[in-house]
Tab-separated table of N, CA and C in Angstrom:
chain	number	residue	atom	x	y	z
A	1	UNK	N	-28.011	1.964	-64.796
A	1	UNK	CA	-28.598	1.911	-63.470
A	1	UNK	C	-28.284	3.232	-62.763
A	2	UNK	N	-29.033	3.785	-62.219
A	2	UNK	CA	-29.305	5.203	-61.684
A	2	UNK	C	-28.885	5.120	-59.922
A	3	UNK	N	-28.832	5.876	-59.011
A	3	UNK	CA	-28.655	5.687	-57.852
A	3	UNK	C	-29.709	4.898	-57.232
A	4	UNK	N	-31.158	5.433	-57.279
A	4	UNK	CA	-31.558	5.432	-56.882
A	4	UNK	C	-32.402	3.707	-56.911
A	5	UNK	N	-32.228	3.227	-58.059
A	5	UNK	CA	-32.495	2.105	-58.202
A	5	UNK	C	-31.539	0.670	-57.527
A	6	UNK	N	-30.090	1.284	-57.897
A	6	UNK	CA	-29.246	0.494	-56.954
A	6	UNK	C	-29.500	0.351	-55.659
A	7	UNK	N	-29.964	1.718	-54.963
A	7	UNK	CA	-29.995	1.141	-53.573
A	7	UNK	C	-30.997	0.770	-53.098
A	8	UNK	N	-32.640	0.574	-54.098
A	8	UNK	CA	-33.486	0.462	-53.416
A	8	UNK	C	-33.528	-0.811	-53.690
A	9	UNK	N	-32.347	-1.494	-55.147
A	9	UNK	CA	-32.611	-2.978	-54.588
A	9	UNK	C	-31.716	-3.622	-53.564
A	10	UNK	N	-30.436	-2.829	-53.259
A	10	UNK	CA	-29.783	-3.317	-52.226
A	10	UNK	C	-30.703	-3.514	-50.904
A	11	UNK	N	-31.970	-2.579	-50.670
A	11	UNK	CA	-32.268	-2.557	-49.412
A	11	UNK	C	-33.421	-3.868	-49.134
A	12	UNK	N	-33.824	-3.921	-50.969
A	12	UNK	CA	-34.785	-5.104	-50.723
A	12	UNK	C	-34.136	-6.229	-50.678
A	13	UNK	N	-32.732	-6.719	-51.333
A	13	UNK	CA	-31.885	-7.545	-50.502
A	13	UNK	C	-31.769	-8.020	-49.220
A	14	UNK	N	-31.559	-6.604	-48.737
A	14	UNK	CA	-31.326	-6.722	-46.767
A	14	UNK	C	-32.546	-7.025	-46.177
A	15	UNK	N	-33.860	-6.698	-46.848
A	15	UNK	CA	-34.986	-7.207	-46.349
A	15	UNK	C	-35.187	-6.230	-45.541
A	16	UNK	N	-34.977	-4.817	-46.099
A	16	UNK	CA	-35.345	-3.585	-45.459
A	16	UNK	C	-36.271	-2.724	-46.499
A	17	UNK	N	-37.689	-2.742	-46.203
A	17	UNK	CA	-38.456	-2.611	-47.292
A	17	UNK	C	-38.786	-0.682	-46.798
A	18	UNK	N	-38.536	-0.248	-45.688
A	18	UNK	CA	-38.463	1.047	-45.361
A	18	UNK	C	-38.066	2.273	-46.196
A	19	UNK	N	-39.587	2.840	-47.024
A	19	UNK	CA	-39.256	3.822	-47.861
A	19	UNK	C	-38.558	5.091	-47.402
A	20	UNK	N	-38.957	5.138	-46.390
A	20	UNK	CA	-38.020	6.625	-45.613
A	20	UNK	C	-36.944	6.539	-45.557
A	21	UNK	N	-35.970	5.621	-44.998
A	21	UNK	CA	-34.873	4.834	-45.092
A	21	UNK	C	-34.209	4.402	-46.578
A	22	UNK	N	-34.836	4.107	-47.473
A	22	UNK	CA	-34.397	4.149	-48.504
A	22	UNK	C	-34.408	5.577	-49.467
A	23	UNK	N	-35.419	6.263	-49.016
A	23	UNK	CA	-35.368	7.843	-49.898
A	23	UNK	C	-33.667	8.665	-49.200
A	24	UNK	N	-33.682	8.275	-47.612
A	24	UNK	CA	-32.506	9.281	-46.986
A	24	UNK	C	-31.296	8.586	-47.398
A	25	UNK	N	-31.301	7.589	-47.413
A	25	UNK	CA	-30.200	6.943	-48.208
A	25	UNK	C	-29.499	7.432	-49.367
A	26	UNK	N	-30.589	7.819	-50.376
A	26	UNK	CA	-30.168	7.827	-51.678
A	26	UNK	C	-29.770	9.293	-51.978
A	27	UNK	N	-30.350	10.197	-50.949
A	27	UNK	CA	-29.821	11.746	-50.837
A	27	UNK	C	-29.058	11.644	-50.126
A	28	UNK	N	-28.631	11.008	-48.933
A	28	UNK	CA	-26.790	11.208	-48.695
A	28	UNK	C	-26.303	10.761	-49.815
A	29	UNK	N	-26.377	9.687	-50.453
A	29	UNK	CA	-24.897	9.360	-51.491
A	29	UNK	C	-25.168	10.151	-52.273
A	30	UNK	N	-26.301	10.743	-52.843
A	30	UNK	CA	-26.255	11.644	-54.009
A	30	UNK	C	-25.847	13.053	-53.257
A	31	UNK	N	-25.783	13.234	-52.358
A	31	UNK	CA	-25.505	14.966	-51.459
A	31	UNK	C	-23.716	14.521	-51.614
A	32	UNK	N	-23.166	12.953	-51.189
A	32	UNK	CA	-21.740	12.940	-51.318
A	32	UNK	C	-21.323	12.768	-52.657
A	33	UNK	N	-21.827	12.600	-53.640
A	33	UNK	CA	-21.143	11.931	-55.155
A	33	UNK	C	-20.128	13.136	-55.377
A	34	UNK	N	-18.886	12.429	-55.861
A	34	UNK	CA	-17.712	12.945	-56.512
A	34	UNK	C	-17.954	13.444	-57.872
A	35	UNK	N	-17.274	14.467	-58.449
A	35	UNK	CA	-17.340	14.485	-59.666
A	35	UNK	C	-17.049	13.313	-60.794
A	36	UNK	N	-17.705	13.040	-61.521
A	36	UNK	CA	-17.847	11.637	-62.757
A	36	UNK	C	-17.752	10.268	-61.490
A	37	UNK	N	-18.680	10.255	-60.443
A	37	UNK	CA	-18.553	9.077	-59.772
A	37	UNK	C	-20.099	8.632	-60.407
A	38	UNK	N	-20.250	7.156	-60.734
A	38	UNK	CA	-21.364	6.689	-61.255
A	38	UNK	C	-21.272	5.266	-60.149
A	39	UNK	N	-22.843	4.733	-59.823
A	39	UNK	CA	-22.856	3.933	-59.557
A	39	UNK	C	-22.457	2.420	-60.146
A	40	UNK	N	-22.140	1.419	-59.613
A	40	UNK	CA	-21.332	-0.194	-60.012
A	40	UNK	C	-22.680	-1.188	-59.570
A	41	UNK	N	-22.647	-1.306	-58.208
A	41	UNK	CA	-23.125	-2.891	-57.733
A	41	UNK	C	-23.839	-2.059	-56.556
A	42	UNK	N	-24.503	-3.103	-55.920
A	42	UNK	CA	-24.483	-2.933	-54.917
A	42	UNK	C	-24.914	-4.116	-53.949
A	43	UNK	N	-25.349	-4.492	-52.607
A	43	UNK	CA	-25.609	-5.645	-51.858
A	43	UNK	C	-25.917	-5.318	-50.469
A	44	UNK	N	-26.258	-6.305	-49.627
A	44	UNK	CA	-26.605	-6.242	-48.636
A	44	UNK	C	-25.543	-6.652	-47.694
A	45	UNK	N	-25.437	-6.122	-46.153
A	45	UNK	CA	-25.015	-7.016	-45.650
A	45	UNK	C	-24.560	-6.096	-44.032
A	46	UNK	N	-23.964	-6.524	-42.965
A	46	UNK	CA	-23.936	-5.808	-42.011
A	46	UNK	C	-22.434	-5.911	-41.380
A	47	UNK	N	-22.179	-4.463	-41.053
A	47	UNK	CA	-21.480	-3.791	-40.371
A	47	UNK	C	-21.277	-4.961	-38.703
A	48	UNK	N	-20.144	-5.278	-38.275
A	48	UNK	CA	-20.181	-6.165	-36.818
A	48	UNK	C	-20.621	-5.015	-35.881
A	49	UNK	N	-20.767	-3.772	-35.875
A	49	UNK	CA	-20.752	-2.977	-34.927
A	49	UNK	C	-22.873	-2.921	-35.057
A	50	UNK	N	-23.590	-3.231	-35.968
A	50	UNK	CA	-24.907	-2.903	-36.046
A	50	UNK	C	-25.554	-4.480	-36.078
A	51	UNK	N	-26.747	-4.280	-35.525
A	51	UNK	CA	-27.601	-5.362	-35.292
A	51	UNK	C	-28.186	-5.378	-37.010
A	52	UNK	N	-28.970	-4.835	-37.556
A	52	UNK	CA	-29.773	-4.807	-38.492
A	52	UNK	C	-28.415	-4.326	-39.916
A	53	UNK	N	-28.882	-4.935	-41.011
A	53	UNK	CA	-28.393	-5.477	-42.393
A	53	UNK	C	-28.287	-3.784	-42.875
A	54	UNK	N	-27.079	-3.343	-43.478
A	54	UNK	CA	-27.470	-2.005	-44.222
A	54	UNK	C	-27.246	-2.029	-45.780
A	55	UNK	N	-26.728	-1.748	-46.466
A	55	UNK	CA	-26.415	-1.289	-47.719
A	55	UNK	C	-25.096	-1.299	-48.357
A	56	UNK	N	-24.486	-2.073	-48.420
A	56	UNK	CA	-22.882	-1.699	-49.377
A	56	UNK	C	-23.107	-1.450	-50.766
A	57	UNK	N	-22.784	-0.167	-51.071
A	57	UNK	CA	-22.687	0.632	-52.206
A	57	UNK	C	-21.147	0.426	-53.037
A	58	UNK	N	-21.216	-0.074	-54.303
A	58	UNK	CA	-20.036	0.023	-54.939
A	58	UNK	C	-20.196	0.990	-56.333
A	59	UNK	N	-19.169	2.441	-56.288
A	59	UNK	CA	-18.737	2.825	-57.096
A	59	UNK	C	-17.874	3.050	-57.931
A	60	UNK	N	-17.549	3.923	-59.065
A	60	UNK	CA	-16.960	4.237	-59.540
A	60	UNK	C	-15.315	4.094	-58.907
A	61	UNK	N	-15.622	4.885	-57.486
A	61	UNK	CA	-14.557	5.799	-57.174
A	61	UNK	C	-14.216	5.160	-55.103
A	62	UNK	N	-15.311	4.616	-55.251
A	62	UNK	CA	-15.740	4.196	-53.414
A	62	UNK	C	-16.163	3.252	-53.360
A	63	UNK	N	-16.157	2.368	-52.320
A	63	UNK	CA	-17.008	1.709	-51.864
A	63	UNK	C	-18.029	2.668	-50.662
A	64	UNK	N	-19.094	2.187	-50.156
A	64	UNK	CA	-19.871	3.320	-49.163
A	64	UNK	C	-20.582	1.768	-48.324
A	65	UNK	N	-20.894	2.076	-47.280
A	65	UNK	CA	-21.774	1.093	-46.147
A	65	UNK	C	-22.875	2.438	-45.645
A	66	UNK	N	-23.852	2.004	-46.154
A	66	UNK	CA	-24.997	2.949	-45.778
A	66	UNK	C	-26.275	2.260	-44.684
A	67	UNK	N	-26.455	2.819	-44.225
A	67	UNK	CA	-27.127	2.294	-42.714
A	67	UNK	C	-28.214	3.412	-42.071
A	68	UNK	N	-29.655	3.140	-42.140
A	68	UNK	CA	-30.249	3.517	-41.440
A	68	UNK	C	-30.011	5.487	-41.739
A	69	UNK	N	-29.997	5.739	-42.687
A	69	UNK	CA	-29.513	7.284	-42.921
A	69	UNK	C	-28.626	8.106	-42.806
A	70	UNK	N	-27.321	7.362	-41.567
A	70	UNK	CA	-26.436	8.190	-41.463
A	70	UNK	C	-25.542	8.156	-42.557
A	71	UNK	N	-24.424	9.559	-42.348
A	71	UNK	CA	-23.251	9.517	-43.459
A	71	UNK	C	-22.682	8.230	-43.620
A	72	UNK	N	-22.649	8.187	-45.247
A	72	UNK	CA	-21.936	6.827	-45.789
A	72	UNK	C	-20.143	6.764	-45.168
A	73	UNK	N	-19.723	5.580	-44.788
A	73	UNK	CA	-18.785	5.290	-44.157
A	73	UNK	C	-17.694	4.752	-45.771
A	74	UNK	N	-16.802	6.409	-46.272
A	74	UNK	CA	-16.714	5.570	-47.730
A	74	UNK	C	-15.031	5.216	-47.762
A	75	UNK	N	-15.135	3.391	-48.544
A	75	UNK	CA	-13.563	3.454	-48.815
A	75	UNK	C	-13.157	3.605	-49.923
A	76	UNK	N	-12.118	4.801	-50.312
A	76	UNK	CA	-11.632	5.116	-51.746
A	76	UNK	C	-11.083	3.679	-52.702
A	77	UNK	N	-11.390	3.436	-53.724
A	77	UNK	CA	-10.941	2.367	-54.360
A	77	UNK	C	-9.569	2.745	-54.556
A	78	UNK	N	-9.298	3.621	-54.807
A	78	UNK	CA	-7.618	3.368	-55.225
A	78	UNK	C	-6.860	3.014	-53.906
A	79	UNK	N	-7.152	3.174	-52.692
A	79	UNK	CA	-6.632	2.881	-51.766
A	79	UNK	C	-7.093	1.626	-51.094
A	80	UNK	N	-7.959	0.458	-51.798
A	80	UNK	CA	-8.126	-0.609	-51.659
A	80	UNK	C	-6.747	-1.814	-52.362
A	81	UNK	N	-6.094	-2.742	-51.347
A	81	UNK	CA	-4.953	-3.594	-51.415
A	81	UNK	C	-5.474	-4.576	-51.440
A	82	UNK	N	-6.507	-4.903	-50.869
A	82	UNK	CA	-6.746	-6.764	-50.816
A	82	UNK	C	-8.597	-6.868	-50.301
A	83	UNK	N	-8.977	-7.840	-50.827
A	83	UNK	CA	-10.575	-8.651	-50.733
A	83	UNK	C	-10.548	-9.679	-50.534
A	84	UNK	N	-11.376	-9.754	-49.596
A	84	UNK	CA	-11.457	-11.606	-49.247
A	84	UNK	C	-12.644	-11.841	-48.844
A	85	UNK	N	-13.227	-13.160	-49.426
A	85	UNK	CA	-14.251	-13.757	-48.642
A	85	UNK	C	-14.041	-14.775	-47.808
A	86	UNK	N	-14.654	-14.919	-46.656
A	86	UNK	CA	-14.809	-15.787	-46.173
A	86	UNK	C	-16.238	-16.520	-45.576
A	87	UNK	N	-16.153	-17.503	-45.093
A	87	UNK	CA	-17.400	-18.297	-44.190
A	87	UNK	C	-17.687	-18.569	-43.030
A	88	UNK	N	-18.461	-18.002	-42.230
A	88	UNK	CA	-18.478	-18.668	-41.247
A	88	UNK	C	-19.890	-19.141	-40.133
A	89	UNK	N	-19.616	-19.762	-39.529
A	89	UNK	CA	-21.382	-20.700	-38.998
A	89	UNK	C	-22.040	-19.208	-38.526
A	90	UNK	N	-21.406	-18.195	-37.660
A	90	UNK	CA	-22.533	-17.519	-37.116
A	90	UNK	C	-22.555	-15.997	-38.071
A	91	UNK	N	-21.316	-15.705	-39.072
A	91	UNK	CA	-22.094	-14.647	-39.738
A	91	UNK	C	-21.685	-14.730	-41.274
A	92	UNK	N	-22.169	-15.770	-41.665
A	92	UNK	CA	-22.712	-16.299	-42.800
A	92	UNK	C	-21.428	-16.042	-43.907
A	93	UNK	N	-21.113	-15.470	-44.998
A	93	UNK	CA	-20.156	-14.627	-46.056
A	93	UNK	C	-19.914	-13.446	-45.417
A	94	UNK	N	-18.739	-13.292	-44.997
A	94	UNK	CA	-17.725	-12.002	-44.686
A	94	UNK	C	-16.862	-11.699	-45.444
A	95	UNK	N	-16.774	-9.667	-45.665
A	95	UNK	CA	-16.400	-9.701	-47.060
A	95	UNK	C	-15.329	-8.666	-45.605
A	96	UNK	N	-14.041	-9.080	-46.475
A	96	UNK	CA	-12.944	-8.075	-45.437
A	96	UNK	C	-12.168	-7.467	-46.800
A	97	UNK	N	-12.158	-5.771	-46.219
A	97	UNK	CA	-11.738	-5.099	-47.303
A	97	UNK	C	-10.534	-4.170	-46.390
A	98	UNK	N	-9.388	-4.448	-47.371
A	98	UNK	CA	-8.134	-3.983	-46.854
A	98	UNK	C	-7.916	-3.008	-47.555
A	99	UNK	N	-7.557	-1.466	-46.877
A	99	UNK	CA	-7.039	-0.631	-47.500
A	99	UNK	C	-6.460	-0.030	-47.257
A	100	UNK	N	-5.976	1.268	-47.885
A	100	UNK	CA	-4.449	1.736	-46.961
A	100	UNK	C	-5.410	3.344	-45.495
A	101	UNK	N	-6.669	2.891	-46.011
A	101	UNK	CA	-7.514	3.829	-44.715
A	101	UNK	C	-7.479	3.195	-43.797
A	102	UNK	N	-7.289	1.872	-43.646
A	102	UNK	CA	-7.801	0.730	-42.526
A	102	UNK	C	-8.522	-0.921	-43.022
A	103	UNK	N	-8.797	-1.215	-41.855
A	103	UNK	CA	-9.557	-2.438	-42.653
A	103	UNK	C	-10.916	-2.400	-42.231
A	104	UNK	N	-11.742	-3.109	-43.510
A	104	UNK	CA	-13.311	-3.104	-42.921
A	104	UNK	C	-14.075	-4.715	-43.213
A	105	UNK	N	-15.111	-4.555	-42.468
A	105	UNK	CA	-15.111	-6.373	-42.321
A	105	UNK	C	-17.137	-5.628	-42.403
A	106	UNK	N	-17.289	-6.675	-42.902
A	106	UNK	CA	-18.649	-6.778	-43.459
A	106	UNK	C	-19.449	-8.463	-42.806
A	107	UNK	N	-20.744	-8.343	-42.467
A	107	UNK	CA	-20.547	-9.679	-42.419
A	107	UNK	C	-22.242	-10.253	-42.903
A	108	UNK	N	-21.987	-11.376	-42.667
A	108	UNK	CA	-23.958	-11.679	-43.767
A	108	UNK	C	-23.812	-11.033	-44.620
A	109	UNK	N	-23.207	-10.756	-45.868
A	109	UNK	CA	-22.930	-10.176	-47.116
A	109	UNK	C	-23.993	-11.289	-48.249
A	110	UNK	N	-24.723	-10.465	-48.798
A	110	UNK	CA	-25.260	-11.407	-49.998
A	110	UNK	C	-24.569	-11.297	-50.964
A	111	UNK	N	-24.456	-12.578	-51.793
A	111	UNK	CA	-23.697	-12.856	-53.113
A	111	UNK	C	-22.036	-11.995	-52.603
A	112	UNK	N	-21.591	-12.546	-51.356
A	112	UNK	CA	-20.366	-11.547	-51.020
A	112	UNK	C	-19.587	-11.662	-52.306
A	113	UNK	N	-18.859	-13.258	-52.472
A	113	UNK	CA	-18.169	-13.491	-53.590
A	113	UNK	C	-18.301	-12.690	-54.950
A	114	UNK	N	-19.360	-12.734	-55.517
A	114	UNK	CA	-19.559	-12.245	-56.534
A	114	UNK	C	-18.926	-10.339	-56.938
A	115	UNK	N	-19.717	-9.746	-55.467
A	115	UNK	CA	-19.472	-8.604	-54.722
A	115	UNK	C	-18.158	-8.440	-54.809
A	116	UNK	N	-16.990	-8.978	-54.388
A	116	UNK	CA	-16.104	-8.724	-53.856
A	116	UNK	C	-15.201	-8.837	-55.384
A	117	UNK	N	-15.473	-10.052	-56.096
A	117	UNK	CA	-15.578	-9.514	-57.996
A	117	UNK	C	-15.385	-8.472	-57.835
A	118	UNK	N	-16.677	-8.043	-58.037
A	118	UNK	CA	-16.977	-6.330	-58.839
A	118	UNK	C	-15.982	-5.299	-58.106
A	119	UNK	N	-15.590	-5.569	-57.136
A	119	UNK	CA	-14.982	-4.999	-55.868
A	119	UNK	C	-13.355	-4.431	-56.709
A	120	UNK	N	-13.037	-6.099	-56.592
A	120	UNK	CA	-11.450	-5.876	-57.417
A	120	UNK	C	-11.126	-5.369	-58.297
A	121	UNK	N	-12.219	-5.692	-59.451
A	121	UNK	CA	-12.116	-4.951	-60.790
A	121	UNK	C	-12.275	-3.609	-60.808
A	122	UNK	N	-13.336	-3.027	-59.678
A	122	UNK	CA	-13.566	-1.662	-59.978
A	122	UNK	C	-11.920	-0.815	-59.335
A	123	UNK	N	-11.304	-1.782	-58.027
A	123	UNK	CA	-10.368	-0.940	-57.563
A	123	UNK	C	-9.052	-1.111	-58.504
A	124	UNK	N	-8.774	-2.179	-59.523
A	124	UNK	CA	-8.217	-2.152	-60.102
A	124	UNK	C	-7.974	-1.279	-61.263
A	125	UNK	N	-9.097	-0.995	-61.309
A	125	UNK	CA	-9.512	0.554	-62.598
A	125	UNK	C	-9.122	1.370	-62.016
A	126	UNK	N	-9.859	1.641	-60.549
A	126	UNK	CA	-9.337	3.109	-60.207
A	126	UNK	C	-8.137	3.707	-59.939
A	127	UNK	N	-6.883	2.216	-59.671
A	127	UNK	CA	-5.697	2.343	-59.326
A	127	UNK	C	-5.295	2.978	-60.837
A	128	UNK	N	-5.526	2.236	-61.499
A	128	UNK	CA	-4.545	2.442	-62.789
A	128	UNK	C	-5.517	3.858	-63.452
A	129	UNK	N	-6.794	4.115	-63.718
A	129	UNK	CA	-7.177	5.262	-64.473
A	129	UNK	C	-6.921	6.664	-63.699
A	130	UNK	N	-6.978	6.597	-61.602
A	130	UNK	CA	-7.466	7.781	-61.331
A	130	UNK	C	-6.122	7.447	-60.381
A	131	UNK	N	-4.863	8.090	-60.727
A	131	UNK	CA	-3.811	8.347	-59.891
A	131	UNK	C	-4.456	9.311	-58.951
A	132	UNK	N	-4.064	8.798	-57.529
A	132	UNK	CA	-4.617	9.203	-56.074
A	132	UNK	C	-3.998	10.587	-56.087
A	133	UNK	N	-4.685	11.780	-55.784
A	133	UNK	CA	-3.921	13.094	-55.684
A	133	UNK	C	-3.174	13.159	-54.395
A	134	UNK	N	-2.293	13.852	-54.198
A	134	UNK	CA	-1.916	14.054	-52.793
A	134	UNK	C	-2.982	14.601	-52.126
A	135	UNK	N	-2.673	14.258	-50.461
A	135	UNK	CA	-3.550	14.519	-49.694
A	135	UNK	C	-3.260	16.028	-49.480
A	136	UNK	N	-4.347	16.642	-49.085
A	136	UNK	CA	-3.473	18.378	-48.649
A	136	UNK	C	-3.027	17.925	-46.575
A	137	UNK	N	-2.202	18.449	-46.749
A	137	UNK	CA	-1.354	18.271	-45.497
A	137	UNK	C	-0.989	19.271	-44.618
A	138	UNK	N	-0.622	19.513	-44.012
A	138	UNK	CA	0.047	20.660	-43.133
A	138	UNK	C	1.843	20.711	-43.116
A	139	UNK	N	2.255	19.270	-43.329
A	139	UNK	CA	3.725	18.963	-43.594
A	139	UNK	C	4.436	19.270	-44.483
A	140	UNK	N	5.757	19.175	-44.267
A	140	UNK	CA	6.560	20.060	-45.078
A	140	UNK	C	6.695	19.217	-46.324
A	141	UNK	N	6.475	19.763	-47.134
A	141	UNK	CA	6.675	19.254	-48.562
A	141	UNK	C	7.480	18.368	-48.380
A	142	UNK	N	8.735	17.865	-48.309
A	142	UNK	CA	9.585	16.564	-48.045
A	142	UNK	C	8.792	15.479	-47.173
A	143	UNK	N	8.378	15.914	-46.355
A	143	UNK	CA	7.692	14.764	-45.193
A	143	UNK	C	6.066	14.156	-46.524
A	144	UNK	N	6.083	15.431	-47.212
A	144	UNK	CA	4.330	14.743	-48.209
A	144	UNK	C	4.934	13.977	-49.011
A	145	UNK	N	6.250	14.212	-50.096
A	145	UNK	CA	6.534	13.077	-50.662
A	145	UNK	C	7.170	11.364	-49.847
A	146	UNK	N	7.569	11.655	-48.789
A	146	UNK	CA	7.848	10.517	-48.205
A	146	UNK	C	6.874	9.699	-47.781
A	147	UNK	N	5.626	10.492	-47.184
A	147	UNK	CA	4.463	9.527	-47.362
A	147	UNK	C	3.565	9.135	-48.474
A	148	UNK	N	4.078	9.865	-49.739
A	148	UNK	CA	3.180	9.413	-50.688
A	148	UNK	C	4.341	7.889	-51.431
A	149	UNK	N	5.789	8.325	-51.145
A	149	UNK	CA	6.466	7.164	-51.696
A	149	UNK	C	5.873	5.909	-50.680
A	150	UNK	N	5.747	5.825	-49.536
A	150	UNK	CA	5.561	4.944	-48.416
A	150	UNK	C	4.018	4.341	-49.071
A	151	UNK	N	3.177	4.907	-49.541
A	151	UNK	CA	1.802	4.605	-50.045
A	151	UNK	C	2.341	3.781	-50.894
A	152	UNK	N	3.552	4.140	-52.426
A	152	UNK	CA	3.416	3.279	-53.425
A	152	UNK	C	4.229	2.295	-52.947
A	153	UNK	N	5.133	1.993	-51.873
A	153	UNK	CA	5.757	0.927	-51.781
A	153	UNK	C	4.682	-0.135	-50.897
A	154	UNK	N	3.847	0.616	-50.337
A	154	UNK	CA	2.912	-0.250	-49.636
A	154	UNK	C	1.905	-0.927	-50.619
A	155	UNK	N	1.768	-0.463	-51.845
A	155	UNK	CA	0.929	-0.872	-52.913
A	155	UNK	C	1.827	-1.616	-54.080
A	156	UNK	N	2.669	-1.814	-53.858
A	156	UNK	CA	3.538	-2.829	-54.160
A	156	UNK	C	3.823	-3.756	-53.420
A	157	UNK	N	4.182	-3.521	-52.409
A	157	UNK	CA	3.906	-4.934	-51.251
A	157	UNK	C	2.832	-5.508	-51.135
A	158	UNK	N	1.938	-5.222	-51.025
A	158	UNK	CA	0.880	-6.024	-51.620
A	158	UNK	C	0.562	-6.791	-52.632
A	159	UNK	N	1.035	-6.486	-53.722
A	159	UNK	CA	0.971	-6.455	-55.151
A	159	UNK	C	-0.355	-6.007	-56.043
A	160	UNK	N	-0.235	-4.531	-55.473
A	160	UNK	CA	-1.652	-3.906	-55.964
A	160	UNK	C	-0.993	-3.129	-57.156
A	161	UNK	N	0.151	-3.221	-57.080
A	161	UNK	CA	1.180	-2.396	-58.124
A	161	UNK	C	1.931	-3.267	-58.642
A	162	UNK	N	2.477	-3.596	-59.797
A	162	UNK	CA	3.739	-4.184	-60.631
A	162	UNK	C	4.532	-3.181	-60.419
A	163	UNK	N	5.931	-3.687	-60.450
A	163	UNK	CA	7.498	-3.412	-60.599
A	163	UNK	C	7.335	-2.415	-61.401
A	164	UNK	N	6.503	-2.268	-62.433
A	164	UNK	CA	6.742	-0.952	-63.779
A	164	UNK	C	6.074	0.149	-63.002
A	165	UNK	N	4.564	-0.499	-62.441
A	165	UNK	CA	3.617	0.793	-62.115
A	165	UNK	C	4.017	1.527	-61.312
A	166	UNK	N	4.931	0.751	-60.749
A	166	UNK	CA	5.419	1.131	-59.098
A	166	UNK	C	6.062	2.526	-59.692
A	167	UNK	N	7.594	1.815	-60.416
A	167	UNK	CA	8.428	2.829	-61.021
A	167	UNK	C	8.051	4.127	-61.651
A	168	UNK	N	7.268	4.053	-62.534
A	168	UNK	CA	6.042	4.860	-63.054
A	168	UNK	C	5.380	5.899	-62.235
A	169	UNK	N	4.978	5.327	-61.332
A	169	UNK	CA	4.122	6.335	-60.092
A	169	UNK	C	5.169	7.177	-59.035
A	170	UNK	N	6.086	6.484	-59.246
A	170	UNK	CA	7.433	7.226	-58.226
A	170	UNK	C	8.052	8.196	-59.065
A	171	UNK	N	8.485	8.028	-60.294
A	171	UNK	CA	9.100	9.041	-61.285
A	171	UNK	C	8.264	10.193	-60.968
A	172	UNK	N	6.682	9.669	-61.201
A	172	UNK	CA	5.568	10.707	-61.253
A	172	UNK	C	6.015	12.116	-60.043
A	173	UNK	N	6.270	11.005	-59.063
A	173	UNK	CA	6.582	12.031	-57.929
A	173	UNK	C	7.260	12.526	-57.569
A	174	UNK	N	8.858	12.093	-57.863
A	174	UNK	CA	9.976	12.714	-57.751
A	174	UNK	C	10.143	13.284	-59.260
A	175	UNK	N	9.486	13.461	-59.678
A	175	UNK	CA	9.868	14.865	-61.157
A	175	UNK	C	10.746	14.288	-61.991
């Protein structure tokens, strides 16, 4: 499955049949793609801050919420901790995605459940295949490893990490 096909069925999902809207779509995520990022899934569903249904994009490497043309709003999978669905009377399957960027809440999600599947598995890959690089910082080298240890203990508190991976990823960093 190619980009461009993923999102034009995500949009016929949302019941957004708008070819203009679906062409600008598919050149932002392809103007943002990462190196070896390939498309996963994708679905419908809306942002609480927008009236009208946009696009949740699942990759390789991101999740993305695409809307009406602007820049994709993307969350890194390795920095995804927790997925949940839920139900409710006025906005149907809400998919809430916890990560160490923040949290994001989705709501009228189609096939959320299923979604939120593909969700775990893909961030579960990315944790374990694509160790998160450090961020570039302005701080003093001591202050970057203390927040990158603070990341893996936070990904262990969660239990997005085992006791080994944990250990593993900390050696990594203290040499």
């Amino acid at each position: 499955m190619d980009w461009t096909d993923l999102i034009d069925t995500a949009f016929k999902v949302a019941g957004n049949s708008n070819r203009a809207n679906q062409a600008e779509a598919v050149r932002t995520v392809e103007a943002a793609v990462i190196d070896g990022e390939e498309p996963v899934a994708s679905t419908a569903g809306r942002h609480p801050d927008h009236f009208r249904k946009g696009v949740l994009v699942l990759t390789t490497h991101r999740l993305l919420f695409l809307k009406d043309g602007k820049p994709p709003v993307p969350v890194p999978l390795a920095a995804v901790t927790d997925t949940t669905v839920t139900r409710t009377k006025f906005n149907g399957e809400v998919l809430t995605v916890v990560a160490l960027t923040g949290s994001h809440r989705f709501e009228e999600v189609v096939k959320a459940e299923v979604f939120a599947e593909q969700l775990r598995a893909a961030a579960r890959i990315a944790r374990t295949a694509r160790p998160q690089a450090p961020a570039p910082s302005d701080a003093a080298p001591g202050e970057q490893l203390l927040d990158q240890l603070e990341r893996l203990a936070a990904l262990r508190t969660s239990g997005a990490l085992t006791e080994e991976e944990f250990s593993r990823a900390k050696q990594r960093l203290i040499g």
